[in-house]
Coordinates of C-alpha atoms and ligand atoms in Angstrom, one line a residue:
M22 CA -38.0 23.1 -49.6
I23 CA -36.8 22.4 -46.1
Q24 CA -33.2 21.1 -45.9
I25 CA -32.3 19.0 -43.0
N26 CA -28.6 18.6 -42.4
V27 CA -28.0 15.2 -40.7
P28 CA -24.5 15.1 -39.3
P29 CA -22.6 12.1 -40.6
L30 CA -22.3 9.1 -38.3
K31 CA -19.0 8.8 -36.5
K32 CA -17.1 5.7 -37.7
L33 CA -15.7 3.1 -35.3
G34 CA -12.9 0.7 -36.0
I35 CA -13.0 -2.4 -33.9
L36 CA -9.8 -4.5 -33.1
L37 CA -10.4 -8.0 -31.7
S38 CA -8.6 -11.3 -31.3
G39 CA -11.3 -13.7 -30.0
R40 CA -14.9 -14.2 -29.0
G41 CA -16.0 -10.7 -29.8
S42 CA -18.9 -10.4 -27.4
N43 CA -18.0 -6.7 -26.7
F44 CA -18.0 -6.0 -30.4
E45 CA -21.4 -7.7 -30.8
A46 CA -22.8 -5.6 -27.9
I47 CA -21.6 -2.4 -29.6
A48 CA -23.1 -3.6 -32.9
D49 CA -26.4 -4.4 -31.2
S50 CA -26.4 -1.0 -29.5
I51 CA -26.0 0.7 -32.9
K52 CA -28.7 -1.5 -34.4
A53 CA -31.1 -0.7 -31.5
G54 CA -30.5 3.0 -32.0
R55 CA -28.9 3.4 -28.6
L56 CA -25.6 4.4 -30.1
Q57 CA -25.3 6.9 -33.0
A58 CA -22.3 5.5 -34.8
E59 CA -21.3 3.0 -37.5
I60 CA -18.8 0.3 -37.5
A61 CA -16.6 1.0 -40.5
I62 CA -14.2 -1.9 -40.1
V63 CA -13.5 -4.9 -37.8
I64 CA -9.9 -6.1 -37.8
S65 CA -8.7 -9.3 -36.2
N66 CA -5.1 -10.4 -35.8
R67 CA -6.2 -14.0 -35.5
A68 CA -7.9 -16.0 -38.3
D69 CA -9.8 -18.2 -35.8
A70 CA -11.4 -15.3 -33.9
P71 CA -15.1 -16.0 -33.7
G72 CA -15.6 -12.2 -33.6
L73 CA -14.3 -11.9 -37.2
E74 CA -16.9 -14.4 -38.4
S75 CA -19.6 -12.7 -36.5
A76 CA -18.7 -9.3 -38.2
R77 CA -18.9 -11.0 -41.6
R78 CA -22.3 -12.5 -40.8
R79 CA -23.5 -9.0 -39.8
G80 CA -22.4 -7.7 -43.2
L81 CA -19.6 -5.5 -41.8
K82 CA -16.2 -5.0 -43.4
A83 CA -14.1 -7.6 -41.6
Q84 CA -10.4 -7.9 -42.2
L85 CA -7.8 -10.3 -41.0
I86 CA -4.3 -8.9 -40.5
P87 CA -2.4 -11.8 -39.0
S88 CA 0.2 -10.8 -36.3
K89 CA 1.9 -14.1 -35.6
G90 CA 5.6 -14.0 -36.2
R91 CA 5.5 -10.4 -37.4
V92 CA 7.4 -7.4 -36.1
R93 CA 5.0 -5.4 -33.9
E94 CA 5.7 -2.0 -35.7
E95 CA 5.1 -3.6 -39.1
H96 CA 1.9 -5.2 -38.1
D97 CA 0.7 -2.1 -36.4
A98 CA 1.5 0.0 -39.4
E99 CA -0.7 -2.3 -41.5
V100 CA -3.6 -2.1 -39.0
S101 CA -3.2 1.7 -38.8
A102 CA -3.3 2.0 -42.6
A103 CA -6.5 -0.1 -42.8
L104 CA -8.1 2.0 -40.0
R105 CA -7.1 5.2 -41.9
Q106 CA -8.5 3.9 -45.2
A107 CA -11.8 3.2 -43.4
Q108 CA -11.7 6.8 -42.0
V109 CA -12.4 5.8 -38.5
D110 CA -13.0 8.4 -35.8
L111 CA -12.5 6.1 -32.9
V112 CA -10.6 2.8 -32.4
C113 CA -12.2 0.4 -30.0
L114 CA -10.1 -2.5 -28.6
A115 CA -12.5 -5.3 -27.8
G116 CA -10.5 -8.2 -26.5
Y117 CA -7.5 -7.3 -28.7
M118 CA -4.8 -9.5 -27.2
R119 CA -1.8 -7.6 -28.5
L120 CA 0.3 -4.8 -27.1
L121 CA 0.2 -1.7 -29.3
S122 CA 3.4 0.0 -30.4
P123 CA 4.0 3.6 -29.2
E124 CA 3.8 4.7 -32.9
F125 CA 0.3 3.2 -33.2
V126 CA -0.9 5.0 -30.0
R127 CA 0.6 8.3 -31.1
A128 CA -1.1 7.9 -34.5
F129 CA -4.6 8.0 -32.9
P130 CA -4.2 10.5 -30.0
D131 CA -7.2 10.2 -27.5
Q132 CA -8.9 8.1 -30.2
I133 CA -8.2 4.6 -28.9
V134 CA -10.3 3.1 -26.1
N135 CA -10.1 -0.3 -24.4
I136 CA -12.3 -2.3 -22.0
H137 CA -10.7 -4.1 -19.1
P138 CA -12.5 -6.6 -16.7
S139 CA -11.5 -5.0 -13.4
L140 CA -11.7 -1.6 -11.6
L141 CA -8.4 -0.2 -12.8
P142 CA -5.8 0.5 -11.5
A143 CA -6.5 -2.8 -9.7
F144 CA -5.6 -6.0 -11.5
P145 CA -4.2 -4.8 -14.8
G146 CA -3.0 -7.4 -17.4
M147 CA -4.1 -10.9 -18.0
D148 CA -6.8 -12.8 -16.0
A149 CA -8.1 -9.8 -14.2
Q150 CA -11.1 -11.6 -12.9
K151 CA -8.9 -14.4 -11.4
Q152 CA -6.6 -11.8 -9.9
A153 CA -9.6 -10.2 -8.1
L154 CA -10.8 -13.5 -6.8
D155 CA -7.3 -14.6 -5.7
Y156 CA -6.7 -11.3 -4.0
G157 CA -10.0 -11.6 -2.0
A158 CA -11.5 -8.4 -3.4
K159 CA -15.1 -7.9 -2.4
I160 CA -15.9 -5.6 -5.3
T161 CA -14.5 -5.6 -8.8
G162 CA -16.0 -4.6 -12.2
C163 CA -14.9 -3.2 -15.5
T164 CA -13.2 -0.1 -16.8
V165 CA -13.4 1.7 -20.2
H166 CA -10.4 3.9 -20.6
F167 CA -8.4 5.8 -23.2
V168 CA -5.3 3.9 -24.4
D169 CA -1.9 5.3 -23.7
E170 CA 1.5 3.8 -24.2
H171 CA 1.3 1.8 -21.0
L172 CA -0.7 -1.4 -20.4
D173 CA -4.3 -0.8 -19.0
H174 CA -3.2 2.6 -17.9
G175 CA -4.9 5.5 -19.8
P176 CA -7.5 8.0 -18.4
I177 CA -10.7 6.3 -17.2
I178 CA -13.9 7.1 -19.0
L179 CA -16.3 4.9 -17.2
Q180 CA -16.4 2.1 -14.6
K181 CA -19.1 -0.3 -13.4
T182 CA -18.8 -2.3 -10.2
V183 CA -19.6 -5.9 -9.7
P184 CA -19.7 -7.6 -6.2
V185 CA -17.6 -10.7 -5.7
L186 CA -19.9 -13.3 -4.2
E187 CA -18.9 -16.0 -1.7
G188 CA -19.7 -18.8 -4.1
D189 CA -18.0 -17.2 -7.1
D190 CA -15.5 -18.9 -9.3
V191 CA -13.7 -17.4 -12.3
H192 CA -16.5 -18.3 -14.6
T193 CA -19.4 -16.9 -12.6
L194 CA -17.6 -13.7 -11.8
S195 CA -16.4 -13.2 -15.4
A196 CA -19.9 -13.7 -16.7
R197 CA -21.3 -11.0 -14.3
I198 CA -18.5 -8.6 -15.2
L199 CA -19.0 -9.3 -18.9
E200 CA -22.7 -8.4 -18.6
Q201 CA -21.6 -5.0 -17.3
E202 CA -18.9 -4.6 -19.9
H203 CA -21.5 -4.9 -22.6
S204 CA -23.5 -1.9 -21.5
A205 CA -20.4 0.1 -20.3
Y206 CA -18.6 0.0 -23.6
S207 CA -21.5 1.5 -25.6
E208 CA -22.2 4.1 -22.9
A209 CA -18.5 5.2 -22.9
I210 CA -18.4 5.4 -26.7
A211 CA -21.6 7.5 -26.8
L212 CA -20.0 9.8 -24.2
I213 CA -16.9 10.2 -26.4
L214 CA -18.8 10.7 -29.6
S215 CA -21.0 13.4 -27.9
G216 CA -17.8 15.6 -27.9
D217 CA -18.7 16.5 -24.3
L218 CA -15.6 15.0 -22.7
E219 CA -12.2 16.5 -22.0
V220 CA -9.1 15.0 -20.4
V221 CA -7.6 17.2 -17.8
D222 CA -4.4 15.6 -16.5
R223 CA -5.7 12.1 -16.0
R224 CA -9.3 13.0 -15.3
V225 CA -12.0 12.6 -18.0
L226 CA -14.5 15.3 -17.3
R227 CA -17.8 16.5 -18.8
K228 CA -17.3 19.8 -20.5
R229 CA -20.9 20.8 -20.1
G230 CA -20.9 19.9 -16.4
R231 CA -17.8 22.0 -15.9
S232 CA -19.1 25.0 -17.8
E233 CA -22.4 24.8 -15.9
G234 CA -20.4 24.6 -12.7
R235 CA -18.4 27.5 -13.7
S236 CA -21.4 29.6 -14.8
S237 CA -23.3 29.0 -11.6
E238 CA -20.1 30.0 -9.7
A239 CA -19.7 32.9 -12.0
K240 CA -23.4 33.7 -11.5
S241 CA -23.1 33.7 -7.7
S242 CA -19.9 35.9 -7.8
E243 CA -21.6 38.2 -10.3
A244 CA -24.6 38.4 -7.9
K245 CA -22.3 39.1 -5.0
S246 CA -20.4 41.9 -6.9
S247 CA -23.6 43.5 -8.1
E248 CA -24.9 43.4 -4.5
A249 CA -21.7 45.0 -3.4
R250 CA -21.9 47.6 -6.1
S251 CA -25.5 48.6 -5.1
S252 CA -24.6 48.7 -1.4
E253 CA -21.6 50.9 -2.3
A254 CA -23.9 53.1 -4.3
R255 CA -26.4 53.2 -1.4
S256 CA -23.8 54.2 1.1
S257 CA -22.3 56.9 -1.2
E258 CA -25.9 58.3 -1.6
E259 CA -26.3 58.3 2.2
R260 CA -23.0 60.1 2.6
Ligands
GRF307 C1 -13.3 -8.9 -22.1 O1 -13.4 -9.4 -20.8 C2 -12.6 -7.6 -22.1 O2 -12.8 -6.9 -21.0 C3 -11.1 -8.0 -22.2 O3 -11.1 -9.2 -23.1 C4 -12.4 -9.8 -23.0 C5 -12.9 -9.8 -24.4 O4 -14.1 -10.5 -24.5 N1 -10.3 -7.0 -22.7 P1 -14.9 -10.5 -25.9 O5 -14.0 -11.0 -26.9 O6 -15.3 -9.1 -26.1 O7 -16.1 -11.4 -25.7

């Protein structure tokens, strides 16, 4: 009998507060086989988040953990416990309109990612698309990044650019950025789950690319030293 060992799918935990289109794009990528993962839990801090209802309709575990009027650390501890119980490997913020406590960030080191609708470090915080328009930027876009203790600040995994057109208003620009967000998020998650990324200082690098780079450098230096050895051998023979 042939035994095939299929590695278990990595589990995602999604945190959202609203529409949930990024969550839906991730769920669609999984369904279409573009992303090898499973959504173990969707958590919303708001009862009226359409994303929560969408998760239920898709038959996913969807949990409301209301945040209104609660001490941040207490709320975060509850969210953290739910994510742990669902055994998530990666926490994806998808329009989660709440600052995370340092304790929460430390509980999931390099395991929390966020998507932001600008090319960070430009235009962090709220209304990033409006900020880009008001500033007169010609190019903006979206950023998927690891989450650290500062707002919209952690190491950048992937960015996609979007031109700002002369006739743009916040709605048209946001819609074109959102389209890019929807592919960027799944691509970034796939990269992380591939295990091929490493964070060196602030830079998110491909391990394979680096080792290939190293080995070709190593190869060329090996070639040089073997050439040097044989020319030394030749000259000693001549002597
Ligand atoms: C997106 O623009 C995302 O970049 C930002 O919040 C918005 C959430 O949209 N963090 P949705 O709820 O995923 O549709």
